[in-house]
mmCIF file of C-alpha atoms and ligand atoms in Angstrom:
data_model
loop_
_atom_site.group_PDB
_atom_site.id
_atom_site.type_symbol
_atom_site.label_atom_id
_atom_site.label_comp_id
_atom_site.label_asym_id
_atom_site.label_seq_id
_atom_site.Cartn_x
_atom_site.Cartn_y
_atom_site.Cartn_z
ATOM 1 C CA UNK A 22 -99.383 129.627 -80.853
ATOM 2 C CA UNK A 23 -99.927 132.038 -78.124
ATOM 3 C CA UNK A 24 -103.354 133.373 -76.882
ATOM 4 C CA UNK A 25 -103.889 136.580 -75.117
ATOM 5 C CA UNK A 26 -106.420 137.441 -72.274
ATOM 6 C CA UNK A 27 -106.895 141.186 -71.603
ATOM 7 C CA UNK A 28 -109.193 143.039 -69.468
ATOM 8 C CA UNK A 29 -110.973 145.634 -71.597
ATOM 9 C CA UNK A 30 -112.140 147.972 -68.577
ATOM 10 C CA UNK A 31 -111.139 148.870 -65.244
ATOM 11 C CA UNK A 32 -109.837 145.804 -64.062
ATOM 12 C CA UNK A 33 -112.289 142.493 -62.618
ATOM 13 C CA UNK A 34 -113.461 141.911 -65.287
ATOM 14 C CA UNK A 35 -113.580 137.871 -65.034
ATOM 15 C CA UNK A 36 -110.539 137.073 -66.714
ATOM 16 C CA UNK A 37 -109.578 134.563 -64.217
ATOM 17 C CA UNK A 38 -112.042 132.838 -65.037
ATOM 18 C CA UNK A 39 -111.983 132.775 -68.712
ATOM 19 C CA UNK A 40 -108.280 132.036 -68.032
ATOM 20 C CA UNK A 41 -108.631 128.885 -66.018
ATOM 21 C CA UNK A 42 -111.723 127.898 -68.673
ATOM 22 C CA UNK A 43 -108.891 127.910 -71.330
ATOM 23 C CA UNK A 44 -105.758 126.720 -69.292
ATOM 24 C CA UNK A 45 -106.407 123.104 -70.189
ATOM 25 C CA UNK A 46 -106.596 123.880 -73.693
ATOM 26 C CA UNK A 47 -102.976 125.742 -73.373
ATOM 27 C CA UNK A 48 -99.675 123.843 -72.537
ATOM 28 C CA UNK A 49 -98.084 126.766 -71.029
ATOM 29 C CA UNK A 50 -99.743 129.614 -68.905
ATOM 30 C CA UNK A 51 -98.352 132.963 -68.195
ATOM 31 C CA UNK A 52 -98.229 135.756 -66.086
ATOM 32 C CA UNK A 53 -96.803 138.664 -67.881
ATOM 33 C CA UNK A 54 -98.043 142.120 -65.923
ATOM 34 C CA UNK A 55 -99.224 143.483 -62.039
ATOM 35 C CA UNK A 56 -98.439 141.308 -59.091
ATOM 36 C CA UNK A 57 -100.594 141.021 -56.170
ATOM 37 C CA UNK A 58 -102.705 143.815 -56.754
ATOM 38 C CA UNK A 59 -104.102 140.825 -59.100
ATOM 39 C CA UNK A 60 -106.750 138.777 -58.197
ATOM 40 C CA UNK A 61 -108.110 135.659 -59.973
ATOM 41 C CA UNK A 62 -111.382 134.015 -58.916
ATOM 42 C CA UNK A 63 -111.763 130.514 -60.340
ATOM 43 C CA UNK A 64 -113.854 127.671 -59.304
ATOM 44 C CA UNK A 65 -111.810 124.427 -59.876
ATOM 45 C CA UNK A 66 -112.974 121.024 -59.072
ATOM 46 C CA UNK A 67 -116.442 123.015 -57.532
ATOM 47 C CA UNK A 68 -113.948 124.927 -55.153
ATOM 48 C CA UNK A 69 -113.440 128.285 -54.817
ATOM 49 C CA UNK A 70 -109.511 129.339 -55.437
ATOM 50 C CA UNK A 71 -108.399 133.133 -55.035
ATOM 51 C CA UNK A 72 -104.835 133.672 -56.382
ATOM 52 C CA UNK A 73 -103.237 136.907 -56.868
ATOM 53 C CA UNK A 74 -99.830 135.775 -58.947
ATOM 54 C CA UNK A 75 -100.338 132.466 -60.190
ATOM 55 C CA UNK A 76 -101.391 131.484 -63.749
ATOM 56 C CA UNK A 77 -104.633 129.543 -64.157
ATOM 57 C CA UNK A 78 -102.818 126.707 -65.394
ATOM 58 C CA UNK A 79 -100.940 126.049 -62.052
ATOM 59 C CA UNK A 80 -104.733 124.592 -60.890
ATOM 60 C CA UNK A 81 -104.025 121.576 -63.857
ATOM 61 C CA UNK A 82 -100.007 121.367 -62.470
ATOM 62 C CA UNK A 83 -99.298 122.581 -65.967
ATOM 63 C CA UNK A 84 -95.779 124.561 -66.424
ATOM 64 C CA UNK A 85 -96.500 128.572 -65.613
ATOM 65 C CA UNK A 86 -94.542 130.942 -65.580
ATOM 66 C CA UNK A 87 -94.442 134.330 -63.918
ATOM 67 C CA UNK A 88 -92.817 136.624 -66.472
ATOM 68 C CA UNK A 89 -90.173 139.647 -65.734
ATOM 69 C CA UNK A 90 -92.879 142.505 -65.634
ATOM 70 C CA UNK A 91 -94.725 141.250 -62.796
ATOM 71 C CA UNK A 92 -94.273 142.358 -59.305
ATOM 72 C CA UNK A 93 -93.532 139.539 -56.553
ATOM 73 C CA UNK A 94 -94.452 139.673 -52.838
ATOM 74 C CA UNK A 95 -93.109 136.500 -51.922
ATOM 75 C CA UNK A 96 -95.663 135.990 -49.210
ATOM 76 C CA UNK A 97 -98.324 136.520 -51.508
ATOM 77 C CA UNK A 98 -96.599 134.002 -53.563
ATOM 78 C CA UNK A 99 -96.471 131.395 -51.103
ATOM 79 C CA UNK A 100 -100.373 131.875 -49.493
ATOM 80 C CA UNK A 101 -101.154 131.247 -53.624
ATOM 81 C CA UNK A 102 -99.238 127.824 -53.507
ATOM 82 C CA UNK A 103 -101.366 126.838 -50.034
ATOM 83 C CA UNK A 104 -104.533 128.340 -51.433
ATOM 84 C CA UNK A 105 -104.460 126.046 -54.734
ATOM 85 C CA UNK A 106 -103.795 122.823 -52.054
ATOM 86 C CA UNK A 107 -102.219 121.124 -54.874
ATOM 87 C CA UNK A 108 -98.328 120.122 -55.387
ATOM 88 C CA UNK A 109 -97.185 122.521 -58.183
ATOM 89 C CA UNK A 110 -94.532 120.855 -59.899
ATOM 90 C CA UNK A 111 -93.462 123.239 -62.592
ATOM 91 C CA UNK A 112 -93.532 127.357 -61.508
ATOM 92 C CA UNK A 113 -90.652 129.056 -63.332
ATOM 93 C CA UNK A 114 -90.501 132.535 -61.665
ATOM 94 C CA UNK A 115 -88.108 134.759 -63.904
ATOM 95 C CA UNK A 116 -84.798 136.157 -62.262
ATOM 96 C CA UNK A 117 -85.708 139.864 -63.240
ATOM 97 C CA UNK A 118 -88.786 139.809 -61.527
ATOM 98 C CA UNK A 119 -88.776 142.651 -59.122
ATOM 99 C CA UNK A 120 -89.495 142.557 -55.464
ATOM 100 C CA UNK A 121 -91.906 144.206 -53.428
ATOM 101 C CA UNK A 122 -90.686 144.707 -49.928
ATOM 102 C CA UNK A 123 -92.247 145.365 -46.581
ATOM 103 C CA UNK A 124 -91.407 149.334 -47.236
ATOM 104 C CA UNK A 125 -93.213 149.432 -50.318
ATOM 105 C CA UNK A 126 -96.499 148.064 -48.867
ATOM 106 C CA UNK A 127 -95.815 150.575 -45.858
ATOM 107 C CA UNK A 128 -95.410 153.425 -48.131
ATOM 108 C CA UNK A 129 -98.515 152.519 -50.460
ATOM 109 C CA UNK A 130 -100.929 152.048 -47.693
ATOM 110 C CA UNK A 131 -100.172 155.997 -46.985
ATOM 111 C CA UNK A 132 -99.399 157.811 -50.512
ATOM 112 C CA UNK A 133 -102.003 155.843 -52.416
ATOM 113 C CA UNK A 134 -105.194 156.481 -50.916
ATOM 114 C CA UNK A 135 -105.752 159.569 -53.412
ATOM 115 C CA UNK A 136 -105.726 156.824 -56.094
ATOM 116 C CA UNK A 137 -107.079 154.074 -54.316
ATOM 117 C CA UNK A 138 -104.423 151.913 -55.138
ATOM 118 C CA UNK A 139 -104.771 148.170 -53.531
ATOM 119 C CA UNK A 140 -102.268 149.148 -51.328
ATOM 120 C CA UNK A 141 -99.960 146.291 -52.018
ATOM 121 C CA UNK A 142 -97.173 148.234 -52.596
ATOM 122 C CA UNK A 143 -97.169 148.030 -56.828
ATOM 123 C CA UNK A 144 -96.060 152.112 -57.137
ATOM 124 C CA UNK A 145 -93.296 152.241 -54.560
ATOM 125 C CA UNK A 146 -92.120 148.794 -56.067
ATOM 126 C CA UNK A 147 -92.063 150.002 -59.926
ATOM 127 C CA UNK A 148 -90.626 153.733 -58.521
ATOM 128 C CA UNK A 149 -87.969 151.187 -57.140
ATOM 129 C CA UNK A 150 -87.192 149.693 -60.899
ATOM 130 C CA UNK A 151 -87.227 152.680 -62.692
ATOM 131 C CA UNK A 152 -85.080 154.350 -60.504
ATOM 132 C CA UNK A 153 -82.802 151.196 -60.484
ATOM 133 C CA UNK A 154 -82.299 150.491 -56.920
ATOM 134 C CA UNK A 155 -85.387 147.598 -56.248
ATOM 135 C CA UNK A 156 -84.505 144.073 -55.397
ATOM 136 C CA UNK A 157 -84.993 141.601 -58.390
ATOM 137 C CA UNK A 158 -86.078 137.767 -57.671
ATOM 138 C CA UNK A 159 -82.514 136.177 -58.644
ATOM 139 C CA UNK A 160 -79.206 137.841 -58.534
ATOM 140 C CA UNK A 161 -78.353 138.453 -61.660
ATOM 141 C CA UNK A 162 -74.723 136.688 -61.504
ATOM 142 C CA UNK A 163 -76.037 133.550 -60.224
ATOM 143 C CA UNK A 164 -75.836 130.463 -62.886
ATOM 144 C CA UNK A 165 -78.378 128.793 -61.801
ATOM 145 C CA UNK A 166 -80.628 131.518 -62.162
ATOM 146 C CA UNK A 167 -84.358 131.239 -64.227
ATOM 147 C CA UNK A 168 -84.619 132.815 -67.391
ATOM 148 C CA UNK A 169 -88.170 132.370 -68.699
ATOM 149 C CA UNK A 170 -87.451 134.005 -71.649
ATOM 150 C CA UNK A 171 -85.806 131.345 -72.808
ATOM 151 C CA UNK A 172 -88.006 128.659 -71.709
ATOM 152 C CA UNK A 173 -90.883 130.335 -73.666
ATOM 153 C CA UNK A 174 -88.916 130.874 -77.166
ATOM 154 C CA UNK A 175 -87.783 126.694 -76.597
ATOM 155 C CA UNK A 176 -91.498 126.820 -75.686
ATOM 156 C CA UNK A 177 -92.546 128.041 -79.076
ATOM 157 C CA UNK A 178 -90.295 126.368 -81.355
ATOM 158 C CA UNK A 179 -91.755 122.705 -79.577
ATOM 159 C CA UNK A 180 -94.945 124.117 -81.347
ATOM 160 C CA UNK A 181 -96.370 124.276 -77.484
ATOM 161 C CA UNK A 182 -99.506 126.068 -77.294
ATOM 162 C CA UNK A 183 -99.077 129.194 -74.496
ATOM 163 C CA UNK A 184 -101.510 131.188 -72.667
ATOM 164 C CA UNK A 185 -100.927 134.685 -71.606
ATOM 165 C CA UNK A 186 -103.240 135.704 -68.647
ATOM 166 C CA UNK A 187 -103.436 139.910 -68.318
ATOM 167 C CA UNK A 188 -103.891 141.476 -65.046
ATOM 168 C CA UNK A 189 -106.431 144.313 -64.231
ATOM 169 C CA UNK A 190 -107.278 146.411 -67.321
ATOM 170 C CA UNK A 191 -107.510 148.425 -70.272
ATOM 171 C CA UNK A 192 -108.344 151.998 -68.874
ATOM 172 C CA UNK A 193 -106.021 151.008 -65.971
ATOM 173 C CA UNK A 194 -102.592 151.009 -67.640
ATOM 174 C CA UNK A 195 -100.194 153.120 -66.467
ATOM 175 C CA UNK A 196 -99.653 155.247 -70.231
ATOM 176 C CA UNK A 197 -103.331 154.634 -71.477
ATOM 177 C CA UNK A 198 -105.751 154.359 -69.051
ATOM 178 C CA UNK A 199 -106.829 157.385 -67.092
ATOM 179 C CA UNK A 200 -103.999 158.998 -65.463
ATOM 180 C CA UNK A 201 -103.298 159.099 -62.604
ATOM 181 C CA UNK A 202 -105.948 157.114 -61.510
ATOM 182 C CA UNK A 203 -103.660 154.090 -63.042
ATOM 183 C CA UNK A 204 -101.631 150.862 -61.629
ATOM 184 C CA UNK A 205 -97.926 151.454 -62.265
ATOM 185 C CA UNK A 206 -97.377 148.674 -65.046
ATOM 186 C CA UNK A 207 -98.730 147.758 -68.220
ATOM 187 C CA UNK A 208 -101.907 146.436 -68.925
ATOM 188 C CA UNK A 209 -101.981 146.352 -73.050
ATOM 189 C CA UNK A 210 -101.412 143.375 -75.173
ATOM 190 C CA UNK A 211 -97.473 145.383 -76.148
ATOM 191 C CA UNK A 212 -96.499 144.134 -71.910
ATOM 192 C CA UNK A 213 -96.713 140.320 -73.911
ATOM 193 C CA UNK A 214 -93.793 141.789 -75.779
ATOM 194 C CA UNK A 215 -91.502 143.834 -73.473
ATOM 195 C CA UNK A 216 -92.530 141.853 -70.221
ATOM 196 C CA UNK A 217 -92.084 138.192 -71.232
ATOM 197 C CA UNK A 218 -90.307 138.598 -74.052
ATOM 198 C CA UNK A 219 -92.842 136.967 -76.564
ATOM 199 C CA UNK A 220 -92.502 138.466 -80.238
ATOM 200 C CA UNK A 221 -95.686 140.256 -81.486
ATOM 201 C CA UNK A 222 -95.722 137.864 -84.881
ATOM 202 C CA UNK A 223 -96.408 135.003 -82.530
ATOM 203 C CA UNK A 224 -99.329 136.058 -80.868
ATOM 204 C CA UNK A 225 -102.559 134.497 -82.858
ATOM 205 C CA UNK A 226 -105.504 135.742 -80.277
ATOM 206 C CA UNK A 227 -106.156 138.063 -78.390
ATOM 207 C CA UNK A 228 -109.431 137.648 -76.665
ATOM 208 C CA UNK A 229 -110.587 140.435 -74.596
ATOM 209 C CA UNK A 230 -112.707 140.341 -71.346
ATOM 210 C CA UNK A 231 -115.439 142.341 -70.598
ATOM 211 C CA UNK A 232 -118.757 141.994 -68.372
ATOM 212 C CA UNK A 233 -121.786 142.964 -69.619
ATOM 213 C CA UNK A 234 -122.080 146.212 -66.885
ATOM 214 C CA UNK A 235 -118.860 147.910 -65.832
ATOM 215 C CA UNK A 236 -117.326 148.319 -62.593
ATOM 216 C CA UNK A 237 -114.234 150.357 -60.948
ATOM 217 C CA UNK A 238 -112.574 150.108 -57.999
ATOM 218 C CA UNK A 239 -110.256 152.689 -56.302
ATOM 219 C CA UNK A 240 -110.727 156.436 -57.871
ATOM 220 C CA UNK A 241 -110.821 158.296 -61.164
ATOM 221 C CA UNK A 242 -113.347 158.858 -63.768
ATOM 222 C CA UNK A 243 -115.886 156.453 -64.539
ATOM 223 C CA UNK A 244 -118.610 158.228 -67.375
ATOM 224 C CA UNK A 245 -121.352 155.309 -66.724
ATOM 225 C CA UNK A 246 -120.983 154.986 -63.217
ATOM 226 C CA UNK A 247 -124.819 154.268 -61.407
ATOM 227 C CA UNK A 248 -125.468 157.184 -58.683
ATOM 228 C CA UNK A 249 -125.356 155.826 -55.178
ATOM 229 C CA UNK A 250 -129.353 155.743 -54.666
ATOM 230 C CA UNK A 251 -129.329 153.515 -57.617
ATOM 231 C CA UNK A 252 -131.597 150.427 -57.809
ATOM 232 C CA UNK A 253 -129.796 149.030 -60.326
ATOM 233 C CA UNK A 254 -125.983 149.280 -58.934
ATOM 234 C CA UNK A 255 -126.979 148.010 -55.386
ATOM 235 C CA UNK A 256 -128.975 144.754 -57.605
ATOM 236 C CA UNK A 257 -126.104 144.181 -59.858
ATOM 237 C CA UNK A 258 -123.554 144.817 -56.219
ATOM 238 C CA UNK A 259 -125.440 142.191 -54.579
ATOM 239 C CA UNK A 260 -126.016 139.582 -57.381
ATOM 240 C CA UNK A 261 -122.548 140.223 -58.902
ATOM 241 C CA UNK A 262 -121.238 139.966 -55.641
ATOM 242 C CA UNK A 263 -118.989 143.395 -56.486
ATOM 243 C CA UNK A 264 -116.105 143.608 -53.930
ATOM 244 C CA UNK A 265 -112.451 143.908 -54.957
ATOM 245 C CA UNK A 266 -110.902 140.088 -54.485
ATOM 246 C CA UNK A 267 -108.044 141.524 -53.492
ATOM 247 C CA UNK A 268 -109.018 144.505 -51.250
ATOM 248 C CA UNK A 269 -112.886 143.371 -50.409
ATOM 249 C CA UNK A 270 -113.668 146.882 -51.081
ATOM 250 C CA UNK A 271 -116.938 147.384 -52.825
ATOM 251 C CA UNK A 272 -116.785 148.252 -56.248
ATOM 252 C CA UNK A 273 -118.235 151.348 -58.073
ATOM 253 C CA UNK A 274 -121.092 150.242 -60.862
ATOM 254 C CA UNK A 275 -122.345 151.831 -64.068
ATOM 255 C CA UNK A 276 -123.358 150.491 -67.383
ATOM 256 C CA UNK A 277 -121.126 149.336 -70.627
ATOM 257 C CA UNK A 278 -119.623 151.946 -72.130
ATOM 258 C CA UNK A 279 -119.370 150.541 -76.088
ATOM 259 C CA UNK A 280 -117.040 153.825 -77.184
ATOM 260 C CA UNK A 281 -114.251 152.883 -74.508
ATOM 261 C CA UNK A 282 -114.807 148.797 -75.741
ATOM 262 C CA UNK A 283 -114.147 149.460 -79.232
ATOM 263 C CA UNK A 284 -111.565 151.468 -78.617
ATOM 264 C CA UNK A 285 -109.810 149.078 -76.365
ATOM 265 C CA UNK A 286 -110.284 146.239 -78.226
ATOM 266 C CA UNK A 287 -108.881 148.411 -81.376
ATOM 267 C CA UNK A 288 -106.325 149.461 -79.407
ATOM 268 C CA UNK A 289 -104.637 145.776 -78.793
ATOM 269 C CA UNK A 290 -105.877 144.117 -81.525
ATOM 270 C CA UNK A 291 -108.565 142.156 -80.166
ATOM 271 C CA UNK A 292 -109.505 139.287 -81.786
ATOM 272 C CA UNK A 293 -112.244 137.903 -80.117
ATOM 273 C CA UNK A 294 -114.761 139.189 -77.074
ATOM 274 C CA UNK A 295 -115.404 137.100 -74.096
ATOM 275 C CA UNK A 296 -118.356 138.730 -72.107
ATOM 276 C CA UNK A 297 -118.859 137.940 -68.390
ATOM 277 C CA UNK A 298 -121.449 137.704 -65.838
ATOM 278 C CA UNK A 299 -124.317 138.268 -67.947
ATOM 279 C CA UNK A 300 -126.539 136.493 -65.136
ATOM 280 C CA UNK A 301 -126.338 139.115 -63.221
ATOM 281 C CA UNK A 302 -128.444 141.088 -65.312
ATOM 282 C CA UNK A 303 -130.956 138.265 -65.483
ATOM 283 C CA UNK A 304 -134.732 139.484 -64.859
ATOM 284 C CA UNK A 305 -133.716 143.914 -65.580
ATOM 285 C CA UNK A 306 -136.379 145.500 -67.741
ATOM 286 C CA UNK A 307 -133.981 147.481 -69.143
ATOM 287 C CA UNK A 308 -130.655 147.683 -69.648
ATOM 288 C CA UNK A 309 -128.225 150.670 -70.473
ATOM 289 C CA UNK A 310 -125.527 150.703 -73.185
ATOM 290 C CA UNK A 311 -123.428 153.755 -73.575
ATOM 291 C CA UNK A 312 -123.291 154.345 -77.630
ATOM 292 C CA UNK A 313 -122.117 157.667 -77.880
ATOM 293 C CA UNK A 314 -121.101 161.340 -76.342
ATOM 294 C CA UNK A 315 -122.364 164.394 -75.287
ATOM 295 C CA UNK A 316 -120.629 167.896 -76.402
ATOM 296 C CA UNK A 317 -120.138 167.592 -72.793
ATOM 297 C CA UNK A 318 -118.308 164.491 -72.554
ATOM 298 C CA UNK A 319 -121.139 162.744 -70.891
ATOM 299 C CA UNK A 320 -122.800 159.265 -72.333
ATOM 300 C CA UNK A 321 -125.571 158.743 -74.115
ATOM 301 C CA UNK A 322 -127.160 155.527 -73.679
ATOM 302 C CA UNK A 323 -129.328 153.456 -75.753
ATOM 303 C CA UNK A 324 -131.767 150.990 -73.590
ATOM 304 C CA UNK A 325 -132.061 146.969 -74.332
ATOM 305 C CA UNK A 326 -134.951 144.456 -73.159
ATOM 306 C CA UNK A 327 -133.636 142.707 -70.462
ATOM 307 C CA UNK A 328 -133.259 138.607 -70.825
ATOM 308 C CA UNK A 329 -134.310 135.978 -68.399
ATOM 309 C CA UNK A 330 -131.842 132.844 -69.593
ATOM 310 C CA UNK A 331 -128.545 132.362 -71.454
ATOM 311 C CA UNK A 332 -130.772 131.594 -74.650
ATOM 312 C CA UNK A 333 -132.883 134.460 -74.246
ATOM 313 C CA UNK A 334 -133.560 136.457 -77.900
ATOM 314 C CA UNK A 335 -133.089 139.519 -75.945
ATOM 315 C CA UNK A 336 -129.498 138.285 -74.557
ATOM 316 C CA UNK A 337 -128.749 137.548 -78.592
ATOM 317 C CA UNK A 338 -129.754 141.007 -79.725
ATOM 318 C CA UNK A 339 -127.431 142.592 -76.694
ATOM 319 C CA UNK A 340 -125.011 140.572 -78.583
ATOM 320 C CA UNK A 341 -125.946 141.424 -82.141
ATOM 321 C CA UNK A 342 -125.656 145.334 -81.275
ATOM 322 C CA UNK A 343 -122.099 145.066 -79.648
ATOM 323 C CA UNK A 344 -120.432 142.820 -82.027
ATOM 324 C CA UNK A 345 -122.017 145.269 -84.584
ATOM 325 C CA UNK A 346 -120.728 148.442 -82.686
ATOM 326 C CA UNK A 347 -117.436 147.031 -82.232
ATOM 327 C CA UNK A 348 -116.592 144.844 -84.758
ATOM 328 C CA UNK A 349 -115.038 142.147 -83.001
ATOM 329 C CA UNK A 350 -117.359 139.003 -82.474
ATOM 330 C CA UNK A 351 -118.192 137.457 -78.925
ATOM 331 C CA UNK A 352 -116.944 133.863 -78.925
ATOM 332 C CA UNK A 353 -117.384 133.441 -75.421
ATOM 333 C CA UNK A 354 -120.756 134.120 -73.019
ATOM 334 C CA UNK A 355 -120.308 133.525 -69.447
ATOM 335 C CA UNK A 356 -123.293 133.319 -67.109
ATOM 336 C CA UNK A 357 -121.849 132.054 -63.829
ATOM 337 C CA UNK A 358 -118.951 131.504 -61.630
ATOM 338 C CA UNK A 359 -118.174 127.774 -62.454
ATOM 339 C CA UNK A 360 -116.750 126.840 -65.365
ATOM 340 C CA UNK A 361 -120.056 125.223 -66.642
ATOM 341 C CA UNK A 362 -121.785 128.283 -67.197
ATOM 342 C CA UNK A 363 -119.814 129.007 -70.083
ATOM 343 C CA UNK A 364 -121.346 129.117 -73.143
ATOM 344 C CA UNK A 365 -118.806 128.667 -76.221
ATOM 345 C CA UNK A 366 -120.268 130.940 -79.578
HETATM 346 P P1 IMP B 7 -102.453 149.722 -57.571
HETATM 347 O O1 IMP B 7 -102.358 148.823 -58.759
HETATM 348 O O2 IMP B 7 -102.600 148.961 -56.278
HETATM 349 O O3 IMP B 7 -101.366 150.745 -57.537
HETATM 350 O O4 IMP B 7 -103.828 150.559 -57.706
HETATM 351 C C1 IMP B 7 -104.024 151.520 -58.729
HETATM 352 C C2 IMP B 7 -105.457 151.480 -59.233
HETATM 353 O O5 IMP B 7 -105.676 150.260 -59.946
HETATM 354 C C3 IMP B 7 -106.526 151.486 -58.134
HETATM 355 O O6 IMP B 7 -107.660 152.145 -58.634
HETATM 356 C C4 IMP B 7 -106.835 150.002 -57.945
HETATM 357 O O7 IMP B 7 -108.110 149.795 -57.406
HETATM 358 C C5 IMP B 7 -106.745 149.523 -59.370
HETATM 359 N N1 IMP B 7 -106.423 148.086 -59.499
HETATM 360 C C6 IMP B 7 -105.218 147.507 -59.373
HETATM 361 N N2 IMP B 7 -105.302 146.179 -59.591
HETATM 362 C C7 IMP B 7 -106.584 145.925 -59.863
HETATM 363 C C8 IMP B 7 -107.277 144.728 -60.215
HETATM 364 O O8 IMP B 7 -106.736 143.639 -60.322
HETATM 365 N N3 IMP B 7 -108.630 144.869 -60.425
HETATM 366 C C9 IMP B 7 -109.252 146.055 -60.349
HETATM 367 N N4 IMP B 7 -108.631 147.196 -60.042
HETATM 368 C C10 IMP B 7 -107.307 147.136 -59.806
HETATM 369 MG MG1 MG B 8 -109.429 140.663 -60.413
#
């Protein structure tokens, strides 16, 4: 049994949390895609914990593994291990991970502010693999070398239940989001397949993140995106607390586009929704859902009573009209940072 966790927007979209909310139903967690232009905020044991590379279920010393398509930066790797102040017994890190190297972050930092990138060297890195020159984790004619791969299909066949946390999201992959304004890997539930080598019959969810606005960080187009003089984007920056985990730069705000949801979640075969940080909107008077187009490409929006509480009727009918719209029902409703302000549907 393997579940999925994909971001269905532009990336921070809470699926660290969700993650570490369903690590300690899983045996097995995963990293499959990105590196440390990841970040995951969880709150385990009421403390904060940022990690950029390591699977949720490292925080319950549960085996994870950090799968071939993710990029390592080893001292990102090892400020993870500190950060979780726990003694991780079992981190397989696959041999045919690649390497990001001082050079890379160099050369990011100064070609990558057109795109924004995080500037942690991801593009250089992957321009490194495809060309076939980069560094890999393990030399490849060493015995003793990791293949996680293998370790998952034994994994499997035990009947062990395996989580596989995505990175950033949807509109962010490098083929299907919106080029350029991409990362340079994968961010669709097919990197499961080709990164960590898990067969697409034995994937049973897919759940798919979302928060209840949208956000963006770096450039590119963003159709719902709140103007600047906004009252709404600076009280949904300030109560969502929108800064890149990674970067710290503030993020750009707009409403949920519904079109782009359904289409990502058709996309990878979503199975179920998990929205996020619906708190935040606690207390609007209105709220703006983007439910179609404009000849012009611009989005129309249709406007929703604002809810006070988790329970709130209004909250339920935001529900009812985007599990109608997109066809995929919400399982999960998250209305805080810690893990108790999860609300299982
Ligand atoms: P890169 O992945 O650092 O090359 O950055 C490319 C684009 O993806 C930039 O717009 C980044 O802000 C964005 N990005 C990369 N990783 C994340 C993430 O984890 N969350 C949100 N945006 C991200
Ligand atoms: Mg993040």
């Amino acid at each position: 049994m393997v579940t999925v966790i994909l971001g269905m927007q532009f990336g921070d979209e809470g699926k660290g949390k969700i993650s570490h909310y369903l690590a300690k139903d899983h045996s097995i967690g995963v990293r499959f895609n990105g590196g440390p232009n990841a970040g995951h905020t969880v709150y385990h044991k009421n403390k904060k914990v940022i990690t950029h590379l390591l699977p949720a279920t490292a925080l319950y010393n549960r085996p994870s593994v950090i799968a071939p398509g993710v990029l390592i930066d080893t001292s990102v790797l090892i400020e993870d291990i500190l950060e979780t102040q726990i003694h991780i017994k079992h981190l397989f890190i696959d041999h045919k991970c690649p390497i990001i190297e001082k050079p890379h972050k160099a050369q990011d930092k100064t070609s990558g502010g057109e795109i924004g990138t995080t500037g942690r060297g991801i593009g250089p890195c992957m321009q490194d693999q495809a060309a076939r020159t980069g560094n890999r984790a393990g030399d490849p004619y060493d015995i003793g070398r990791h293949d996680t791969v293998e370790y998952l299909h034994r994994s499997m066949n035990a009947g062990r239940k395996i989580l596989c946390e995505g990175a950033q999201g949807h509109y962010l992959d490098l083929w299907h989001g919106t080029y350029p304004y991409v990362t340079s890997s994968m961010c669709t539930v097919g990197a499961v397949c080709t990164n960590a080598g898990i067969p697409p019959q034995k994937i049973t969810r897919v759940i798919g993140v979302f928060k209840a606005y949208s956000t963006r960080v770096g450039n590119g187009p963003f159709r719902t995106e709140l103007g600047s003089m906004s009252i709404n984007k600076s009280r949904i920056a300030t109560q969502g607390q929108e800064f890149g985990s990674t970067t710290g730069r503030p993020r750009r705000i707009g409403w949920l586009d519904l079109i782009d949801l359904k289409k990502a979640c058709e996309f990878n075969g979503v199975t179920e929704l998990a929205m996020t940080k619906v708190d935040v909107l606690n207390d609007f008077n209105k709220i703006g859902v983007a439910i179609d187009r404009k000849v012009d490409g611009n989005a129309i929006y249709t406007h929703m009573e604002g809810w006070h509480t988790v329970t709130d009727r209004n909250l339920e009918q935001f529900i009812g009209l985007i599990e109608e719209f997109v066809g995929v029902p919400i399982t999960i409703v998250s209305y805080g940072p810690q893990p108790k302000y999860t609300l299982k549907r």
